[in-house]
XYZ file of C-alpha atoms in Angstrom:
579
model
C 77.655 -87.058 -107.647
C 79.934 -89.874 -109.350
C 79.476 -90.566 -112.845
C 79.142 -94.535 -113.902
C 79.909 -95.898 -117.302
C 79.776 -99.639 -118.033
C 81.946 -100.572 -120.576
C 81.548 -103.811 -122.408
C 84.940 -105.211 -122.107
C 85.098 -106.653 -125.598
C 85.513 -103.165 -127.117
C 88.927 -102.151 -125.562
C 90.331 -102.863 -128.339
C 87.986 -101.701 -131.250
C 88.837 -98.662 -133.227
C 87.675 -95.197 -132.326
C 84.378 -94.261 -133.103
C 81.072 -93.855 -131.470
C 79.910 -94.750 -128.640
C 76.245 -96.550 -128.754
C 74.282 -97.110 -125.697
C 71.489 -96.207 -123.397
C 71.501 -93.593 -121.067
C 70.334 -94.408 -117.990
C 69.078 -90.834 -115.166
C 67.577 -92.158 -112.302
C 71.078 -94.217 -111.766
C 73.685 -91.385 -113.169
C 75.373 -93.811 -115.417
C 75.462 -94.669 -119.225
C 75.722 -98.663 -120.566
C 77.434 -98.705 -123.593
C 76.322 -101.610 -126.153
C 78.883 -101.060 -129.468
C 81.268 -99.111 -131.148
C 80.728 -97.432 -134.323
C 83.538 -97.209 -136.637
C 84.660 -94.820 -139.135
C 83.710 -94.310 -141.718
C 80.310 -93.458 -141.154
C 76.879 -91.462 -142.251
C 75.456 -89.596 -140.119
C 72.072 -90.366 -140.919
C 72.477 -93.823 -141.823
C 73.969 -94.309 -138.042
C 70.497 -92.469 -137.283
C 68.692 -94.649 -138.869
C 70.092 -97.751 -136.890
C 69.348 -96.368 -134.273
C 65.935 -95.524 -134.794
C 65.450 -99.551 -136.439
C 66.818 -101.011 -132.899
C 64.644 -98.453 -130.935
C 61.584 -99.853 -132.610
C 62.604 -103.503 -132.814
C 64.033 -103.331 -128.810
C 61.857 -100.303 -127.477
C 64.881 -99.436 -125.685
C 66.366 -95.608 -125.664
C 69.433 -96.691 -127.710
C 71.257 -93.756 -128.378
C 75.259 -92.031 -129.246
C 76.143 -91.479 -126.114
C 79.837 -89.797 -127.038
C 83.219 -90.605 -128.660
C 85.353 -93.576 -128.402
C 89.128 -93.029 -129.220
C 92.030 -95.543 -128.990
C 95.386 -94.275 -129.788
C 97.530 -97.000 -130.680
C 100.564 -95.493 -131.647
C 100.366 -91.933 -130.013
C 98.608 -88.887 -129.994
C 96.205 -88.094 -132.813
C 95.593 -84.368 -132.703
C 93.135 -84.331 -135.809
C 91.214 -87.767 -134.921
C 90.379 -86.048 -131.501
C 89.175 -82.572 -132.762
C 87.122 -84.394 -135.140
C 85.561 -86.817 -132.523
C 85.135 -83.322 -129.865
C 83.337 -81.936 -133.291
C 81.020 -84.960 -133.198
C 79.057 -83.837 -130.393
C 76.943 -80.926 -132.695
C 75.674 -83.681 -134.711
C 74.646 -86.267 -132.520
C 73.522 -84.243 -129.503
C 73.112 -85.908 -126.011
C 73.496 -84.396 -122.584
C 76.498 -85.583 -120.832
C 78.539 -85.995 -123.832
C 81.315 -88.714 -123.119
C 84.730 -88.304 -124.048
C 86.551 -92.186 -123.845
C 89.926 -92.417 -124.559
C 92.355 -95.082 -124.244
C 96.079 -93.999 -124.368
C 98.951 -96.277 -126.138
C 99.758 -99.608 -124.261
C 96.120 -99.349 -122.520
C 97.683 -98.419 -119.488
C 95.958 -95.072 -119.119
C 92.340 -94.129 -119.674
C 91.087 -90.979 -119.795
C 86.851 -90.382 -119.784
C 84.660 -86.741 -119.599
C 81.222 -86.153 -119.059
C 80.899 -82.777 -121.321
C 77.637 -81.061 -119.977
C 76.677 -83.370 -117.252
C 73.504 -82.154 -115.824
C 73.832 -83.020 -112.285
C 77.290 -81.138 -111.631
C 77.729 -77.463 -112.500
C 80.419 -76.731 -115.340
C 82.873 -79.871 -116.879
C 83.274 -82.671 -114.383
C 86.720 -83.747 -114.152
C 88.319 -87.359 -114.488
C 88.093 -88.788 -111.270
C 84.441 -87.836 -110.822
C 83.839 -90.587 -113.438
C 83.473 -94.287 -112.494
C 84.449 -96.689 -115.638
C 82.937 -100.290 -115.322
C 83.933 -103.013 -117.484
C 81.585 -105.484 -118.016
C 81.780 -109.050 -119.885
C 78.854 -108.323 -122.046
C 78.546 -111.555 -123.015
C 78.112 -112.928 -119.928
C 75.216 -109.666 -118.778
C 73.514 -110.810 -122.131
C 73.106 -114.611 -121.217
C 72.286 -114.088 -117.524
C 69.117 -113.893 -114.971
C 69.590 -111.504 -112.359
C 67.975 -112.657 -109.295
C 67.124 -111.020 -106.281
C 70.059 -110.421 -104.108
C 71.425 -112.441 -101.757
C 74.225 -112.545 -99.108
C 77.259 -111.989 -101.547
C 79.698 -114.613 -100.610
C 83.366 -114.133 -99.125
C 85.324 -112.224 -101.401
C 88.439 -111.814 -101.723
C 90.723 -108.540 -100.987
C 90.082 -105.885 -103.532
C 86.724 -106.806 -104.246
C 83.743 -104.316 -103.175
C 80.222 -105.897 -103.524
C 76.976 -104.398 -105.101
C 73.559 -104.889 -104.991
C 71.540 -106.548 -107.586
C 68.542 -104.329 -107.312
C 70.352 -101.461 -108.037
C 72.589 -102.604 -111.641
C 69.001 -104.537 -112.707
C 68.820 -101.616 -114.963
C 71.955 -102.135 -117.034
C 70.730 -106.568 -116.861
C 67.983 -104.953 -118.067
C 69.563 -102.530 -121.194
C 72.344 -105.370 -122.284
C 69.140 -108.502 -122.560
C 66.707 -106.173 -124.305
C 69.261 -104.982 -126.556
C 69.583 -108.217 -128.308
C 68.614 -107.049 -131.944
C 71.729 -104.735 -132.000
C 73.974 -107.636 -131.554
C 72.936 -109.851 -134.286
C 75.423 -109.779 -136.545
C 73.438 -110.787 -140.059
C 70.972 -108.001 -139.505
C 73.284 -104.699 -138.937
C 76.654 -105.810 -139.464
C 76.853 -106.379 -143.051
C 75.270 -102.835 -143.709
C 77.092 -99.722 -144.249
C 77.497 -99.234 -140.444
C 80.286 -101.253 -139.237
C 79.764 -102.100 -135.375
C 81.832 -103.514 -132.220
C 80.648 -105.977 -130.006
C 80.381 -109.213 -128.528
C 79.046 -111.077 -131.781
C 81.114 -108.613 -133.696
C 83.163 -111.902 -135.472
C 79.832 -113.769 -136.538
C 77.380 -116.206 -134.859
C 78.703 -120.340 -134.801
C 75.676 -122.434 -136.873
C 75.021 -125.657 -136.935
C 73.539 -127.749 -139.508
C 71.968 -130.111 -137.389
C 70.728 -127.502 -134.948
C 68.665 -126.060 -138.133
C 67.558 -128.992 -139.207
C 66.205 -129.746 -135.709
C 64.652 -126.238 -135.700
C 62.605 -127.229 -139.130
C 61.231 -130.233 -138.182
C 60.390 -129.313 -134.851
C 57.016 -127.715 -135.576
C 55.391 -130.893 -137.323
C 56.936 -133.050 -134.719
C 55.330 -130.766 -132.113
C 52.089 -130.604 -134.204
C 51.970 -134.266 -134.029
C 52.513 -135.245 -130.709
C 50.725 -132.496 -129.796
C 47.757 -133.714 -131.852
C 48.363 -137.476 -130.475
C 48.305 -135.916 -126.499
C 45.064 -134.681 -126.671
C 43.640 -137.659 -128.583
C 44.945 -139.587 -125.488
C 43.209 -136.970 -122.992
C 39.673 -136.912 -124.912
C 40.039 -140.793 -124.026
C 41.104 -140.733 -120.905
C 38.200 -138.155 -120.061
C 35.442 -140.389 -121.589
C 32.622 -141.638 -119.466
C 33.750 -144.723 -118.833
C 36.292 -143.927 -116.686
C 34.161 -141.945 -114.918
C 32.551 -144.710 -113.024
C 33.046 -145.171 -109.322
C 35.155 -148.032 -109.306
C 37.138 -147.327 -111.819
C 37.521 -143.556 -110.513
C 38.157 -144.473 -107.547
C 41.094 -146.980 -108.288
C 42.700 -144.751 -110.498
C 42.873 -142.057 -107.335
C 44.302 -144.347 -105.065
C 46.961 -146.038 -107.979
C 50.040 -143.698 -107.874
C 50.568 -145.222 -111.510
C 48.012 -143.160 -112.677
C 49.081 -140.527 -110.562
C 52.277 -140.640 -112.542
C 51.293 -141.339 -115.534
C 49.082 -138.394 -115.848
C 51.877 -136.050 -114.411
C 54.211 -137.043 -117.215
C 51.422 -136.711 -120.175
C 51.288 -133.147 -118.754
C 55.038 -132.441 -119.178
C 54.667 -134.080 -122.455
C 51.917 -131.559 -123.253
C 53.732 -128.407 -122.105
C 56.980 -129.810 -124.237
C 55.096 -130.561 -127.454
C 53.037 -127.425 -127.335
C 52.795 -125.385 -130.178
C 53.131 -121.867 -127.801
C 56.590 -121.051 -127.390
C 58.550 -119.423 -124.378
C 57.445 -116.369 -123.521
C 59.321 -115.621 -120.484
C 63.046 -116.925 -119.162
C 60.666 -118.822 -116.445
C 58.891 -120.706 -118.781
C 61.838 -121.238 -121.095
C 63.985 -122.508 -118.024
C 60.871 -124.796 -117.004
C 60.944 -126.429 -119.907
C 64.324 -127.133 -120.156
C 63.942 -128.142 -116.406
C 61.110 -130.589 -117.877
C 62.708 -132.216 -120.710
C 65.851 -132.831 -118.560
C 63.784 -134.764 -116.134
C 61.381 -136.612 -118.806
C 64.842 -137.541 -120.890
C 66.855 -138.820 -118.003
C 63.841 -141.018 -116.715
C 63.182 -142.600 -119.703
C 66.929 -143.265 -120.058
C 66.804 -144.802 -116.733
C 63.919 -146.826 -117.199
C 64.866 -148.336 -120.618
C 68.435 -149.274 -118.342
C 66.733 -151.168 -116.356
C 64.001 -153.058 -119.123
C 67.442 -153.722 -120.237
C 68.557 -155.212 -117.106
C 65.015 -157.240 -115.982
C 65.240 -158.679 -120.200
C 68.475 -159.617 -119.843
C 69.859 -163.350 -118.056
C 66.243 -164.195 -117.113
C 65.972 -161.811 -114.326
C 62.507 -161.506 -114.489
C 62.417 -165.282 -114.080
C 64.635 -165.284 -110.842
C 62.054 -162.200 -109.381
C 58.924 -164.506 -110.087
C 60.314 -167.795 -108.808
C 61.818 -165.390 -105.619
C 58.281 -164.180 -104.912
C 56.432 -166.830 -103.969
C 58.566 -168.324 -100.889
C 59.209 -164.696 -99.566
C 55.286 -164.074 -99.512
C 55.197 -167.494 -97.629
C 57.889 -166.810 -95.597
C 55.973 -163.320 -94.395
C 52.734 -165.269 -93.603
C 54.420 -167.607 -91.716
C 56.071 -164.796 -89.971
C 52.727 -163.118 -89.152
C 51.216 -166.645 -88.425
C 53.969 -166.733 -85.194
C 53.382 -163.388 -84.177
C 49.464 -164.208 -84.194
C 50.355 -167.353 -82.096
C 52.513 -165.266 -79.724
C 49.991 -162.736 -79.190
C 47.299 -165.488 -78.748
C 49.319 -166.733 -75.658
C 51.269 -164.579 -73.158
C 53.386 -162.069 -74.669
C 56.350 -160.844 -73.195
C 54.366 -161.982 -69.494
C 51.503 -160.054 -70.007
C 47.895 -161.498 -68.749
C 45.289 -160.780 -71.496
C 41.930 -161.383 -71.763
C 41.633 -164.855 -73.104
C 38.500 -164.757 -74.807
C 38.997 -161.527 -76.797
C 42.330 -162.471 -77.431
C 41.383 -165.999 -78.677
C 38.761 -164.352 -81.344
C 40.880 -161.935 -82.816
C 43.978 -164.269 -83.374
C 41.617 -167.056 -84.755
C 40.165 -163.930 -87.072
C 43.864 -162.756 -88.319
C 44.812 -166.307 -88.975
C 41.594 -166.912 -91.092
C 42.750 -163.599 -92.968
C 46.396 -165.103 -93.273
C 44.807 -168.320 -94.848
C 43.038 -166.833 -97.467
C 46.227 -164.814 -98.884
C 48.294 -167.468 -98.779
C 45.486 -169.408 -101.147
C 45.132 -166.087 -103.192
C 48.935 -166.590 -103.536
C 49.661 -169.946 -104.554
C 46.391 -169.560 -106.917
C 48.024 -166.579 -108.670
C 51.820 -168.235 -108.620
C 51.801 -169.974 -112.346
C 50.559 -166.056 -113.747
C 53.583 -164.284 -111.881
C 56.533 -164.339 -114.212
C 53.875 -163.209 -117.291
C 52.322 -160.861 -115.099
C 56.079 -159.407 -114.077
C 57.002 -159.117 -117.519
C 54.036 -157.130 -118.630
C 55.055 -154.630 -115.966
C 58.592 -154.843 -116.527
C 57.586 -153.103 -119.871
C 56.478 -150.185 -118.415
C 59.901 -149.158 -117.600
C 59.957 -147.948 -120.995
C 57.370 -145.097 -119.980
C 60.107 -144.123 -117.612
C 61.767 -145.257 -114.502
C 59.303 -143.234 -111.964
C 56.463 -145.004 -113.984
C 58.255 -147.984 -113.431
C 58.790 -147.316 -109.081
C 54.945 -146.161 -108.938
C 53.996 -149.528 -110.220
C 56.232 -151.293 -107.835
C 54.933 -149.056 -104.643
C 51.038 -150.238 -105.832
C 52.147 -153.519 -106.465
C 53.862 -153.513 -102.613
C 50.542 -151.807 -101.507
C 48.611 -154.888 -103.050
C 51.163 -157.643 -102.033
C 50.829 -156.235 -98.380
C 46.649 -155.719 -98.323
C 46.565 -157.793 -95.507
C 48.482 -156.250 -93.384
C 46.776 -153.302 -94.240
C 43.126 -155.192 -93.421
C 45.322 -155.564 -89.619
C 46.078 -152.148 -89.220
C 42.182 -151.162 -89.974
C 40.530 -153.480 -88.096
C 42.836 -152.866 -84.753
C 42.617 -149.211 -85.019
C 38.617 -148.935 -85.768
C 38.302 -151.243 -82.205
C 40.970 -149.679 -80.478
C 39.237 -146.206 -81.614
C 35.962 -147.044 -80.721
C 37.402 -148.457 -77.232
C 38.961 -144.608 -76.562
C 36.174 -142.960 -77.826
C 33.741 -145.292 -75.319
C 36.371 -144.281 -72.727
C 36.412 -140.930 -73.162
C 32.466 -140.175 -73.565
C 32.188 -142.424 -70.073
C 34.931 -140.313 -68.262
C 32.800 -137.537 -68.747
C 29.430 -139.228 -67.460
C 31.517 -139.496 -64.056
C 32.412 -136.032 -64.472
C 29.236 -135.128 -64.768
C 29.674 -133.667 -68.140
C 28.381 -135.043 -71.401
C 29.356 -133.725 -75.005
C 27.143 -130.927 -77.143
C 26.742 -131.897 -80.223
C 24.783 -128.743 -81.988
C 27.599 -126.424 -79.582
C 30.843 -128.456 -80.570
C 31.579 -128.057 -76.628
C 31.344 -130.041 -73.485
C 28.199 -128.894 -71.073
C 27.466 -129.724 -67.672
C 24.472 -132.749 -66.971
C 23.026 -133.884 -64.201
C 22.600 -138.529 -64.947
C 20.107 -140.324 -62.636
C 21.632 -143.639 -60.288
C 20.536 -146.061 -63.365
C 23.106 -144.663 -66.299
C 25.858 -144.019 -63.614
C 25.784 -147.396 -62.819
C 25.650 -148.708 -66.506
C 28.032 -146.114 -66.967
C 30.432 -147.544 -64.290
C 29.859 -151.614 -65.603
C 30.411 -150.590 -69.616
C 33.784 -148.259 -68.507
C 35.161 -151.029 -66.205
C 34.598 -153.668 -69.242
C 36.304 -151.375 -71.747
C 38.819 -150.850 -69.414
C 39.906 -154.937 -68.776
C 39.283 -155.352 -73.145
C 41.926 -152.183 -73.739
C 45.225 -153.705 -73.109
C 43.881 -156.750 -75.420
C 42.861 -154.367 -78.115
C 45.710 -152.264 -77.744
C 48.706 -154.888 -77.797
C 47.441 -156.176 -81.800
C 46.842 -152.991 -82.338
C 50.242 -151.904 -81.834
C 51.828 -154.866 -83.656
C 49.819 -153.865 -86.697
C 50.234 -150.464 -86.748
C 53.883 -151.103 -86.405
C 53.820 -153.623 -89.896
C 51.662 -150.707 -91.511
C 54.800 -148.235 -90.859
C 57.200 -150.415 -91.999
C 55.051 -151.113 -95.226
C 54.335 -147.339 -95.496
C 57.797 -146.654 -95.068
C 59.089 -148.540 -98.080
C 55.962 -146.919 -100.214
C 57.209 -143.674 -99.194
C 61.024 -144.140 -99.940
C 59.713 -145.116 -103.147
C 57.565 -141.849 -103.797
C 60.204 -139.712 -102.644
C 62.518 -141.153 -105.304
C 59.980 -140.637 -107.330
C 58.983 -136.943 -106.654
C 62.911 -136.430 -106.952
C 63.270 -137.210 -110.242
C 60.004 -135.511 -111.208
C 60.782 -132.249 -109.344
C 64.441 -132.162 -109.186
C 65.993 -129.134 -112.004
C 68.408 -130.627 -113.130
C 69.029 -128.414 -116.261
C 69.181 -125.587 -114.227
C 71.417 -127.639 -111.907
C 73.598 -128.773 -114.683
C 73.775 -124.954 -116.190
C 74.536 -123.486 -112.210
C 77.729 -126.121 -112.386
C 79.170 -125.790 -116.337
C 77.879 -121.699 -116.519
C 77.461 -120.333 -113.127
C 77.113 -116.812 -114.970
C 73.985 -117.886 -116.284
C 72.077 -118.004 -112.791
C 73.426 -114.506 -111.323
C 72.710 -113.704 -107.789
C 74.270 -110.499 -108.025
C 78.037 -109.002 -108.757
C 80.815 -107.452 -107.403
C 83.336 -104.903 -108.234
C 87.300 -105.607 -108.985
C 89.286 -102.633 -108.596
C 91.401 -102.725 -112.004
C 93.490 -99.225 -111.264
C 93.267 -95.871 -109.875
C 95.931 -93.061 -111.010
C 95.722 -89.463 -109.350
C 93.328 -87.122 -111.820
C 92.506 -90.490 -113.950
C 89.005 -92.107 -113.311
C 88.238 -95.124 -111.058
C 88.257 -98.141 -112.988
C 86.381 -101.274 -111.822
C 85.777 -104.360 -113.390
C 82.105 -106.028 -112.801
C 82.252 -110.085 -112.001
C 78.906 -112.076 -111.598
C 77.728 -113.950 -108.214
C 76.571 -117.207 -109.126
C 73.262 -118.109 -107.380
C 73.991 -120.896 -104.900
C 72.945 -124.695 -105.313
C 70.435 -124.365 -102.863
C 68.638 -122.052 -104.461
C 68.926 -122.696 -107.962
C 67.371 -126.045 -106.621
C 64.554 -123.582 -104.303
C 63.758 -120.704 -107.229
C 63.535 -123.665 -109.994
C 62.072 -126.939 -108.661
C 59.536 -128.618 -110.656
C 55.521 -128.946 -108.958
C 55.519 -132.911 -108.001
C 53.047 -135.637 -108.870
C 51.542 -136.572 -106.014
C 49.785 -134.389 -103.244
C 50.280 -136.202 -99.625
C 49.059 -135.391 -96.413
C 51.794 -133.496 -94.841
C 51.547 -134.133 -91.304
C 53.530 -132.825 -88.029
C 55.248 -134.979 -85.872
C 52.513 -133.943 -83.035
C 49.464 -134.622 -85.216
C 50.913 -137.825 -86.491
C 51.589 -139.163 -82.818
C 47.982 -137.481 -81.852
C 46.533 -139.672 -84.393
C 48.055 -142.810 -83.791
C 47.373 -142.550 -80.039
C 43.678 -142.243 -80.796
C 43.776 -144.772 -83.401
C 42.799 -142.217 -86.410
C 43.497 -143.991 -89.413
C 46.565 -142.977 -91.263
C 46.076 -142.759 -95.185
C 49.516 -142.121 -97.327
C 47.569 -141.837 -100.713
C 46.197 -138.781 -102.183
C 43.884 -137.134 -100.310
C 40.672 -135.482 -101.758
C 41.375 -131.677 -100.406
C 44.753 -131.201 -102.157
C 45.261 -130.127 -105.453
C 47.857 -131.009 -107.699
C 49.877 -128.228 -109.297
């Protein structure tokens, strides 16, 4: 059975000493952590041991002898090293030794449990290892290991999650101003000191009354927003249907989870929150960009007076399309009288938005500038408003697109229940099924005068229904660009984005092996690289939950429903439930 020993590549060139690590059985391999230099206690190296044990829980133990001859053989340094192994006993022993120039390495498992007698060099596998890099990354599950180049062998996550595992829980041993500066002098990757920075302290010291604050002023705001009075059925209702509030009540919760006084206690949670204050800081950046834009050069001015005619312009559009339909359209013959009422009763709808309009027209540029400050709240706050202000700009058309599909439903559904009169067949209500009945010569023949009525009305009813459903998707279609720009910014990880691109070791997918050199009787020496995870899932594993909770509908539903005039609603519906 092959022997593995990961080797932090940042002690090649330390001094001969011991070798500190854990040992690890059910994978045959030992991950060494640090070098300890001469000269040395016994018992106070003991001692640090048993103080990272309890601060870690991890089996940190000497795991053998670390000699680097620099200038040639040391006869004495290596029978006192081989001597070592009575006072710190471990079972396999290692024997690590670099020869002068670092060309050749030469490693022993002394007493190696799993192989009868002393194992020789090249049943030993050294690993180097940037331990650095280990430390700071989260192994994933594993993936498909990308194309690699010549030389390279690949490995499975699941199986070196154990040494991930070792190198991050190991921490304590590598900070510098707890063990270092004692009377046991260690190698490894913080082995020159840890960078501060005063602002970075300062930040940490006021960041617990800043939290306690906001934290304090958060739920202030939510033991408002819960109070009775917005628990009325107007008001509740509105605020359902308003994807401001939708919005706004997603961000107070990422506000909530930023300023709370619990920290981290998982690399999830820590990389959500990152993932959260990315997103809150970039959309308020974006948002005060563009109060700066609508303040600036009386843009706000040039919106209101731009309003008005384009809301005229639309009615008059509609008007012409009402007048079209109310004549022959595109050579069709429709019933007159049917036709007549429901253009007259569209027009009359037209009429009264246009005066709601022009009555509203001297309040638009103060009413635009009151919203144009809620950019400040963040530029998704700021694109919710504008998708309920389009939702109330275009209520008419909506008013269309419900009155055509109610008649045009209740003109299938008519249909449909007389189809099966002729069938002989009449719907179950208490059974949810259709059941065979026998109709006497009087219903068949009302029957036969009420289908043939509905069936002369239905191209009528059909043709504005149509047309209107038609506005509704263009209307919806806009509202839903909107909330997908929306949901983008809100769900979008773009701190764990930003670290995939500038640290791709952090997000690690799984390695692969470098062969480094192989000499006859000399052990295999490989060096370990990290896998980045890809984009696409870095985006998958970390997305934020989103704001809103739409119906998500199949293509075949969708068409089902519009071809039976169900009514389509693209707000929130009652049965989902927000994450």
């Amino acid at each position: 059975m092959v022997f593995k020993v990961f080797f932090p590549t940042c002690c090649t060139s330390a001094d001969s000493g011991l070798l500190v690590g854990r040992w690890v059985p059910e994978q045959s391999s030992a991950v060494v952590l640090a070098v300890v230099h001469f000269p040395f206690i016994p018992i106070q190296v003991k001692e640090l041991l048993t103080q990272v044990q309890q601060a870690s829980h991890v089996g940190v133990t000497v795991l053998g002898t670390w000699c680097h001859r620099r200038q040639g053989p040391e006869e004495g340094l290596g029978r006192f090293l081989e001597g070592l192994g009575t006072i710190f006993s471990h079972d396999p022993w290692l024997q690590l030794c670099r020869q002068r120039g670092g060309t050749s390495w030469s490693c022993k498992a002394v007493g190696q449990p799993m192989s009868p007698g002393v194992p020789s060099d090249d049943q030993v596998l050294l690993v180097f290892y940037d331990q650095r890099q280990v430390l700071l990354s989260q192994l994933h599950p594993p993936t498909v290991l990308p194309d690699r180049q010549a030389g390279d062998a690949p490995a499975s996550a699941g199986g070196l999650a154990a040494v991930f595992d070792t190198v991050a829980r190991s921490e304590v041993l590598f900070r510098s101003d707890r063990f270092d500066e004692g009377p046991v002098r260690l190698s490894h990757w913080q082995s020159e000191g840890v960078e501060a920075s005063i602002l970075v302290e300062l930040a940490k010291q006021a960041a617990g009354p800043t939290c306690m604050l906001v934290s304090w002023l958060l739920s202030l705001l939510s033991a408002v927003s819960t109070c009775r009075l917005f628990r009325l059925w107007p008001l509740s209702f509105i605020c359902s249907k308003l994807s401001t509030c939708e919005q706004v009540r997603h961000r107070l919760g990422h506000l909530s989870l930023l300023f709370s006084i619990q920290g981290a206690e998982t690399p999830a949670q820590l990389m959500r929150k990152a993932n959260v204050f990315v997103s809150v800081l970039l959309d308020v950046a974006l948002g005060l960009m563009l109060l700066a834009w609508l303040h600036g050069k009386d843009h706000i001015g040039q919106l209101a007076d731009t309003l008005v005619p384009v809301a005229d312009r639309v009615a008059e559009g509609l008007q012409h399309l009402l007048q079209w339909l109310m004549g022959a359209p595109a050579g069709l013959k429709m019933n007159r009288a049917l036709d007549q009422v429901l253009g007259r009763f569209f027009l009359y709808h037209i009429h009264l938005w246009i005066s709601y309009i022009h009555l509203m027209s001297p309040f638009i540029e103060r009413i635009l500038w009151h919203v144009g400050l809620s950019a400040c709240l963040g530029l998704t706050v700021a694109l919710s408003l504008l998708s309920d202000i389009i939702a109330l700009l275009t209520f008419h058309i909506y008013c269309f697109y419900v009155y055509g599909a109610r008649l045009y439903y209740l003109k299938i559904y008519g249909l449909s229940s007389l189809w099966r009169l002729f069938r002989g067949k009449k719907w179950n209500v208490l059974r949810q099924r259709v059941d065979s009945c026998s109709y006497d010569l009087d219903q068949l023949f009302i029957g036969t005068l009420l289908f043939t009525i509905l069936v002369f009305l239905l191209p009528t009813t059909a043709l504005y229904y149509l047309v209107f459903t038609l506005l509704r998707l263009l209307v919806v279609t806009v509202q839903g660009s909107l909330h997908l720009l929306v949901d983008l910014i809100n769900s979008l990880p773009l701190y764990s984005v930003g670290l995939r691109l500038c640290r791709p070791y952090r997000l690690a997918a799984g390695v692969k092996f470098r062969v480094l050199g192989h000499e006859a009787g000399k052990p295999l020496r490989l060096l370990m690289q990290i896998n980045p995870l890809p984009y696409s899932r870095v985006v998958h594993t970390y997305r934020l939950p989103s704001c809103g909770c739409h119906p998500k509908l199949s293509w075949s539903s969708l068409c089902r429903k519009l071809f039976f005039g169900e009514l389509i609603y693209p707000w929130r519906q009652k049965s989902c439930k927000q994450d």
